Short mmCIF file of C-alpha atoms in Angstrom, two decimals:
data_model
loop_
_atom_site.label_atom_id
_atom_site.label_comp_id
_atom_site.label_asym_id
_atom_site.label_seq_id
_atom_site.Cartn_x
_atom_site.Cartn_y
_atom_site.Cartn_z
CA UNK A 1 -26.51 0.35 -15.00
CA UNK A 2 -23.35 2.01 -14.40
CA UNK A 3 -20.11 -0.02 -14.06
CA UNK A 4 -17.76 2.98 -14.30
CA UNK A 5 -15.67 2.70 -11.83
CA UNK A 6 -14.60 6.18 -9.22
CA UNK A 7 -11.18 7.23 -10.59
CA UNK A 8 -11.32 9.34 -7.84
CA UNK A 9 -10.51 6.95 -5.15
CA UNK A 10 -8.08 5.81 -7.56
CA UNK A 11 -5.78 8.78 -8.32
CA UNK A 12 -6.13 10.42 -4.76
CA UNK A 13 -3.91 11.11 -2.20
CA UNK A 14 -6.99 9.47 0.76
CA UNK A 15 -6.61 6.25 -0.75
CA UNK A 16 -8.90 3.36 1.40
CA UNK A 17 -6.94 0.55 3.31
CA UNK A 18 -7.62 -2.94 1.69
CA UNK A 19 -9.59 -4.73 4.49
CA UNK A 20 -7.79 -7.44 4.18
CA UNK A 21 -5.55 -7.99 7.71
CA UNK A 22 -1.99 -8.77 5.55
CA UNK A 23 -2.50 -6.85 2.40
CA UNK A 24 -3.69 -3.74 4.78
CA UNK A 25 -0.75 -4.15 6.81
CA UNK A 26 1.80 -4.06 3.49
CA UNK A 27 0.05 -1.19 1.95
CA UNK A 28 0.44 1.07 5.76
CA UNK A 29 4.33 0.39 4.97
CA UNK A 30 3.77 1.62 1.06
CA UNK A 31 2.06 4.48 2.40
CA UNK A 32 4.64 5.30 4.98
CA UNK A 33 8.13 5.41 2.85
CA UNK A 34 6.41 6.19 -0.57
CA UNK A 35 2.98 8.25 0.00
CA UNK A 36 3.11 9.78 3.34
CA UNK A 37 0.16 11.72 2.87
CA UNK A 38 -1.91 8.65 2.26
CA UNK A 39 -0.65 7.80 5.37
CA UNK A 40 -1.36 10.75 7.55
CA UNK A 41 -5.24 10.71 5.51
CA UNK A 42 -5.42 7.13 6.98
CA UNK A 43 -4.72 7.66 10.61
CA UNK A 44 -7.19 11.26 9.50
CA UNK A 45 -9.43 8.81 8.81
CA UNK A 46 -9.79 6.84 12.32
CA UNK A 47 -10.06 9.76 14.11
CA UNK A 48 -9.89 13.52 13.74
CA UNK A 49 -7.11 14.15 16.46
CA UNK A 50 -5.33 11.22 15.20
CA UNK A 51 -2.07 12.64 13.81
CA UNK A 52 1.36 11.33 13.29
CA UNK A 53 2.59 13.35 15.85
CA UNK A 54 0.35 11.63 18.36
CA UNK A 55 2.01 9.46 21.11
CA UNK A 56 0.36 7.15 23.28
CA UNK A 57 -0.07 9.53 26.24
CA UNK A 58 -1.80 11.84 24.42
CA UNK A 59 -4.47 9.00 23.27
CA UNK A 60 -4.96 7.94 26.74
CA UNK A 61 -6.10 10.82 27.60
CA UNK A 62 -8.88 10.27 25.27
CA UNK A 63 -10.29 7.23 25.61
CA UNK A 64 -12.50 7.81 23.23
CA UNK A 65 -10.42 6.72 20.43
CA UNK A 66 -9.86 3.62 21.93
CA UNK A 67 -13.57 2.58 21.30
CA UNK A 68 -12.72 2.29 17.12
CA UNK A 69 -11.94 -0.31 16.56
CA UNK A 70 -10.27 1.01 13.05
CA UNK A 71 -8.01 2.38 16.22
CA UNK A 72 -6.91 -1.31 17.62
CA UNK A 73 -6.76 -2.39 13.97
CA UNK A 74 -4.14 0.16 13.05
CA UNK A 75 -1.90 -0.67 16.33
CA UNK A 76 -2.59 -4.37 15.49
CA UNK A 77 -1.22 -4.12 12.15
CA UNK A 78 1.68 -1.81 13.39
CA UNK A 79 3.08 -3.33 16.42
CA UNK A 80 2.19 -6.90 15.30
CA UNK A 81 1.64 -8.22 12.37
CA UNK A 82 4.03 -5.87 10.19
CA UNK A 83 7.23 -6.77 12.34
CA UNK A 84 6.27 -10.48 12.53
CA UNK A 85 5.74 -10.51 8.68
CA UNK A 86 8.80 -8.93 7.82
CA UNK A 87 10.90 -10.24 9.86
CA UNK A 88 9.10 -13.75 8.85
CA UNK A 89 9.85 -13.35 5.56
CA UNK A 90 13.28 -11.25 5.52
CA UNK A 91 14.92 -13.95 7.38
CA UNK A 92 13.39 -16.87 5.55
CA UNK A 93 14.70 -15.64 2.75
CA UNK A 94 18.36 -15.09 3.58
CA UNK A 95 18.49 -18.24 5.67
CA UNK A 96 17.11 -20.40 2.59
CA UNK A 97 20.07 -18.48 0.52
CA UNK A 98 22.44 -19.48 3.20
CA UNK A 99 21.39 -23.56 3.56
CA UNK A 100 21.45 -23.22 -0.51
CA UNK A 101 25.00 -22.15 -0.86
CA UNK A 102 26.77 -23.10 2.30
CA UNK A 103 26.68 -26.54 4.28
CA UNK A 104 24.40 -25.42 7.14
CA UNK A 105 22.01 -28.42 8.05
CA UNK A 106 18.07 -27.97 8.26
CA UNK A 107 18.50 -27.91 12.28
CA UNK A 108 21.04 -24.99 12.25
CA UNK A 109 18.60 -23.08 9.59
CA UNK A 110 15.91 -23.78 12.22
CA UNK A 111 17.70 -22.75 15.23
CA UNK A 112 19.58 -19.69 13.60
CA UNK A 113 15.59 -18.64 12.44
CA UNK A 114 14.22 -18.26 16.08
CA UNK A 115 17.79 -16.81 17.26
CA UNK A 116 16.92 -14.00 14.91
CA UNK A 117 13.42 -13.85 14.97
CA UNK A 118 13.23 -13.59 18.39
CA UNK A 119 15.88 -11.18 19.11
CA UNK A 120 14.45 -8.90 16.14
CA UNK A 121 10.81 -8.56 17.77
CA UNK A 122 11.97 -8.50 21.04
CA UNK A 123 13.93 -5.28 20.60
CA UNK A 124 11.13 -3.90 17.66
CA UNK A 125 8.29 -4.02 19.66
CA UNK A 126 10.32 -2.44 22.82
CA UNK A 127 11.46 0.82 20.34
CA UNK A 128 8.10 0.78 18.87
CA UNK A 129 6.20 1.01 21.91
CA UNK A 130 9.09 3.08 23.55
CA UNK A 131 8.94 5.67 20.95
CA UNK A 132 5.59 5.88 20.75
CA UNK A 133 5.03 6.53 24.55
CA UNK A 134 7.17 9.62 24.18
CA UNK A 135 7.11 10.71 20.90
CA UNK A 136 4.92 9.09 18.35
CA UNK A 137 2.84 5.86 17.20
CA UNK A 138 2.75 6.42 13.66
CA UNK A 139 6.36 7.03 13.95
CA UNK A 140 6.74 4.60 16.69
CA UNK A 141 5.41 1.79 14.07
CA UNK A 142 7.58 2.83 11.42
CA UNK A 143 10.83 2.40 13.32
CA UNK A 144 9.13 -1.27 14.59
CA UNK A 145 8.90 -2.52 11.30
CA UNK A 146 12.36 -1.72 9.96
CA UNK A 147 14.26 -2.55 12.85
CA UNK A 148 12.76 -5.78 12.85
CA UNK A 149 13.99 -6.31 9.60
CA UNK A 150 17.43 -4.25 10.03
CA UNK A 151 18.52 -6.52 12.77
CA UNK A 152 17.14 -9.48 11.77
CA UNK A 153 19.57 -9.15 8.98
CA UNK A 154 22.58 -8.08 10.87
CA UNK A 155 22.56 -10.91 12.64
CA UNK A 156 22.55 -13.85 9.86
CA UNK A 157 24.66 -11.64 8.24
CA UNK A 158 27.13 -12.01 11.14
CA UNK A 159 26.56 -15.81 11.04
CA UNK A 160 27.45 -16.02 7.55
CA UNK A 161 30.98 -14.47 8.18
CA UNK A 162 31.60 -16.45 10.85
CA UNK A 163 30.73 -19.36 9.36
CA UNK A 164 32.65 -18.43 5.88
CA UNK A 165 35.88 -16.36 7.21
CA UNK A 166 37.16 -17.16 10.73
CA UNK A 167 40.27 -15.44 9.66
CA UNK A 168 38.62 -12.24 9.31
CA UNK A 169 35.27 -12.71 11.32
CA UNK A 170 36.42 -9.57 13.40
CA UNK A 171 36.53 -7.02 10.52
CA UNK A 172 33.74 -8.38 9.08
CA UNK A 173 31.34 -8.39 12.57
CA UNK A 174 32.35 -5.15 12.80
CA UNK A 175 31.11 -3.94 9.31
CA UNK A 176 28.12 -6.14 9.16
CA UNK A 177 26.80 -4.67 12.76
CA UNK A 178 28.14 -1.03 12.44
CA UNK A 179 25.66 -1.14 8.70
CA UNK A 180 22.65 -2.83 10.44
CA UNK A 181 22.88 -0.70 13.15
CA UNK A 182 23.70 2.29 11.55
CA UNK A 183 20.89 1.48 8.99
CA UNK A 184 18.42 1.32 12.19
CA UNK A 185 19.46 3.96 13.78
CA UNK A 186 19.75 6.26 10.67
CA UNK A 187 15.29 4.90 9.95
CA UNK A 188 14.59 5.84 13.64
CA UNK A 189 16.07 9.27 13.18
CA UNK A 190 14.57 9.73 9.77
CA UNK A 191 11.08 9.18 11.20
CA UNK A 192 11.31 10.93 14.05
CA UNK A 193 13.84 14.20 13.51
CA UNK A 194 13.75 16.83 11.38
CA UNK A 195 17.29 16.12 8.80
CA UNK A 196 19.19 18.67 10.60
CA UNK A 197 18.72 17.03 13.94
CA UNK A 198 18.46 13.89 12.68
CA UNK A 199 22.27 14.82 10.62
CA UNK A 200 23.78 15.98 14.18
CA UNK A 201 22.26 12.66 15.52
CA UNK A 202 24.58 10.54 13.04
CA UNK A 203 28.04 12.77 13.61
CA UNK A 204 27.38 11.80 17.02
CA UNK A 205 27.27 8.54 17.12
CA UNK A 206 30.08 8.40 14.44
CA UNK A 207 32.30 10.48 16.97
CA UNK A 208 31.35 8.48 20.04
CA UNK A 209 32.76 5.06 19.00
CA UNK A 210 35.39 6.77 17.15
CA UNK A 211 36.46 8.10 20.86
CA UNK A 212 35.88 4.84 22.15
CA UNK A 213 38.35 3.21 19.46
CA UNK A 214 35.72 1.46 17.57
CA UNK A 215 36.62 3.44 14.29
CA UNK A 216 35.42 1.12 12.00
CA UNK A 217 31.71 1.07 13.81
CA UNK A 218 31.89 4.99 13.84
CA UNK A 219 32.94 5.45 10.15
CA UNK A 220 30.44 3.07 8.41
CA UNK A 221 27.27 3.37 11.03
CA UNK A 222 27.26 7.09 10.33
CA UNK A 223 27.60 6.87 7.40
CA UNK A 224 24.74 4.35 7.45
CA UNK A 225 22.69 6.73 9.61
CA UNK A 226 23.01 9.87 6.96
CA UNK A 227 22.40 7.91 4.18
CA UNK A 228 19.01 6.59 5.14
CA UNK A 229 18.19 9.79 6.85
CA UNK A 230 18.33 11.38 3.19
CA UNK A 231 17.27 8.47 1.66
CA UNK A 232 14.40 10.83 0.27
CA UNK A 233 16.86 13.10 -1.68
CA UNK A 234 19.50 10.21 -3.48
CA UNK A 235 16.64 7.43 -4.01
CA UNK A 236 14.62 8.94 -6.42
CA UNK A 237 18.49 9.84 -8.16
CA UNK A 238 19.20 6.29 -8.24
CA UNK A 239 16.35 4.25 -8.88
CA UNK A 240 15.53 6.86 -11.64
CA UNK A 241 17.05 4.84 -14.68
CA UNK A 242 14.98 1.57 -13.55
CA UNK A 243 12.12 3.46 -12.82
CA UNK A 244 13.03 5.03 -16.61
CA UNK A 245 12.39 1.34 -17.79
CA UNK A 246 9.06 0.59 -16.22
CA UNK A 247 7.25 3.05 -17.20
CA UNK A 248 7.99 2.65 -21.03
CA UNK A 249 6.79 -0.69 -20.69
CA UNK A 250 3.70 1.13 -18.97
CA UNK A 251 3.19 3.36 -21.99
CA UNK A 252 3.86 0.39 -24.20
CA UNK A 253 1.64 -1.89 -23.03
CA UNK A 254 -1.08 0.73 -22.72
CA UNK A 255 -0.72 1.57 -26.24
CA UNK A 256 -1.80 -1.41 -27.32
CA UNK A 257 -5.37 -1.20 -25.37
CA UNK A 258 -8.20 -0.28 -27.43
CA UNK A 259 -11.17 -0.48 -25.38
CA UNK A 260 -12.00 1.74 -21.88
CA UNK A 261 -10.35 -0.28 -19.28
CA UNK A 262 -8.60 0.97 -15.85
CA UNK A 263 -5.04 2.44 -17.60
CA UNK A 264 -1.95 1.11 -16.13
CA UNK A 265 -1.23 4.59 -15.57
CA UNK A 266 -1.84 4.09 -12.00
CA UNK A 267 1.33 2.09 -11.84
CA UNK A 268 3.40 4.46 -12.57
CA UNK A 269 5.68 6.05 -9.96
CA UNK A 270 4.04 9.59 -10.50
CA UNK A 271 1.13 8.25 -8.88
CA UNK A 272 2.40 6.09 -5.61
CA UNK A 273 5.77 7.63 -5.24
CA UNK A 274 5.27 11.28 -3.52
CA UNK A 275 9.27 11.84 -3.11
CA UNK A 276 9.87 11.85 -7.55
CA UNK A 277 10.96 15.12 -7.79
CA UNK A 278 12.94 14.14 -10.85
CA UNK A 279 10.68 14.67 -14.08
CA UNK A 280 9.51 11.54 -15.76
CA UNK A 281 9.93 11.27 -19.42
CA UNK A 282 7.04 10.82 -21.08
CA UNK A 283 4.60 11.03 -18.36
CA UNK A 284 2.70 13.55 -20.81
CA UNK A 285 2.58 11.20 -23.18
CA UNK A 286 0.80 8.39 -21.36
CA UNK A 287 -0.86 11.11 -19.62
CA UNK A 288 -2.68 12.25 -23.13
CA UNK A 289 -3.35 8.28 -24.16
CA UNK A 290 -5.13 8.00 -20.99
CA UNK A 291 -7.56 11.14 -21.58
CA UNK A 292 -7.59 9.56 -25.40
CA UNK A 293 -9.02 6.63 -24.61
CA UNK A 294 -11.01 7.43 -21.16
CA UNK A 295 -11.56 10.94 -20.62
CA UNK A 296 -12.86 10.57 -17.24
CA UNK A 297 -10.59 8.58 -15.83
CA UNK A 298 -8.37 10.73 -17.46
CA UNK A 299 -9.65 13.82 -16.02
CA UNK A 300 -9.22 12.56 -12.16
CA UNK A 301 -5.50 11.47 -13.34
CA UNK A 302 -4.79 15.38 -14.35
CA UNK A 303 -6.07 16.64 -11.42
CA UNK A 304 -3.98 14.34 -8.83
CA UNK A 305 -1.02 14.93 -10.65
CA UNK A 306 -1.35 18.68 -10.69
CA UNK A 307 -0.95 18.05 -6.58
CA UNK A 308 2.28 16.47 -7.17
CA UNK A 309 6.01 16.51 -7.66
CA UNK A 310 4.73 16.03 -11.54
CA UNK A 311 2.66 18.54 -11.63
CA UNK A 312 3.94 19.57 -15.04
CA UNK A 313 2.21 16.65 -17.18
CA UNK A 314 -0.63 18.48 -16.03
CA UNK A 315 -0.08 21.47 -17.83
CA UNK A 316 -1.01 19.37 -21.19
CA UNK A 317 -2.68 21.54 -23.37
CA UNK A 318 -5.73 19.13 -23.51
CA UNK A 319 -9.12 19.99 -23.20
CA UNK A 320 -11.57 17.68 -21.37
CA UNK A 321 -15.53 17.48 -21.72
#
């Protein structure tokens, strides 16, 4: 019997959706800022026309769709779940940080949690079903599940100046907002925009509340805006040292394997991370202890990263029965 597993489905940009309901839902927001062609594969995957261009109109006027039920599972996780998770958890977290360092009591934690919570999904769900009505779902989804968390944020931020500074709660309103907002703003034009557009859409709303006399809001939410909407050109710049880090202690721990187990190789960012276009040191290396010690798996490993940003491990001058 055969227990090798299919490195195929492994190192391949039509990766399958864990069934899980949560885990699924987390890995559709992997696939959308890391591996976007995983993504559009997926939504391939529930239905030939389904595209990421696809709006809501356009699926009504075939119904057909709507009877798979990987369909309803996709706007489930989307609309639903993903916001309410993230938003869940984003605010948990800075509210426990706040009742930990400040002297909020448990009923304010509790009261400031469905403030946020509720105003977060509220105006989520409306831009998520919004956009995708005119424009997009898959792109309608994205923009739900960040600006859940985006606003979420701004607003116990907001509550944490005003409870720590009344002096300066003004200034620092203005800041916190004009970055949330900016930050949400810059995601929904990022998704949805080519960067051009999505550039002009950010010198826009700089110079509108400039004009208005709200320079502060127009200086740091554009700001906010063109930095996520080229978030895929400075990222892979700045989390390049850290990402430097993990995978030597990828290589390292995989050097010390000696019998034909999955390789950590699939951890590294050449794999799940489709926007790397800066060359990873060493990726050749662990590239050749992989074929070393499994050829096979090592095989299906060279030929997904000869469709990639890395293509030039590939070129390894290896051969491979």
């Amino acid at each position: 019997m055969n227990n090798q597993p299919d490195y195929s489905k492994i190192y391949t940009h039509t990766p399958q959706q864990h069934p899980n309901l949560i885990l699924g839902s987390l890995q559709l927001v992997l696939w959308m800022f890391f591996h976007p062609q995983a993504f559009r594969n997926h939504l391939k995957s529930i239905h030939p026309s389904f595209t990421a261009n696809i709006s809501f109109i356009t699926v009504l006027q075939k119904l057909d769709i709507f009877k798979i039920s990987a369909m309803w599972k996709f706007i489930l996780q989307g609309l639903l779940i993903l916001p309410l998770l993230l938003t869940v958890l984003s605010i948990a977290i800075i509210i426990l940080l706040l009742v930990s360092i400040s002297n909020m009591s448990l009923g304010e934690a509790i009261s400031l949690f469905l403030i946020c919570f509720s105003y977060a999904i509220l105006l989520a769900l409306t831009l998520g079903i919004s956009l995708g009505l005119i424009y997009s779902i898959a792109r309608g989804i994205t923009v739900t599940t960040t600006v859940a968390v985006v606003v979420s944020i701004a607003i116990v931020i907001f509550y944490a100046v005003y409870i720590g500074d009344g002096a300066t709660v003004g200034d620092n309103y203005h800041v916190a907002v004009a970055l949330a907002y900016g930050l949400g703003l810059g995601i929904a034009a990022a998704v949805a925009t080519k960067i051009a557009y999505g550039l002009s859409i950010a010198l826009a709303y700089s110079l509108a509340l400039f004009i208005v006399g709200e320079s502060t809001l127009g200086l740091v939410g554009g700001i906010a805006v063109a930095m996520v909407i080229t978030i895929h050109y400075w990222r892979p710049v700045v989390f390049h040292p850290l990402l430097i880090i993990w995978n030597f202690l990828l290589y390292r721990f995989e050097s010390r394997k000696n019998i034909k187990k999955i390789s950590l190789l699939r951890f590294h960012p050449a794999v799940w991370d489709e926007f790397s276009y800066i060359p990873f040191h060493g990726l050749d290396r662990h590239l050749s202890l992989v074929i070393k010690h499994n050829p096979d798996e090592g095989k299906a490993a060279l030929q997904y990263l000869s469709t990639t940003r890395q293509s030039w491990a590939a070129k390894i001058d290896i051969n491979i029965k």
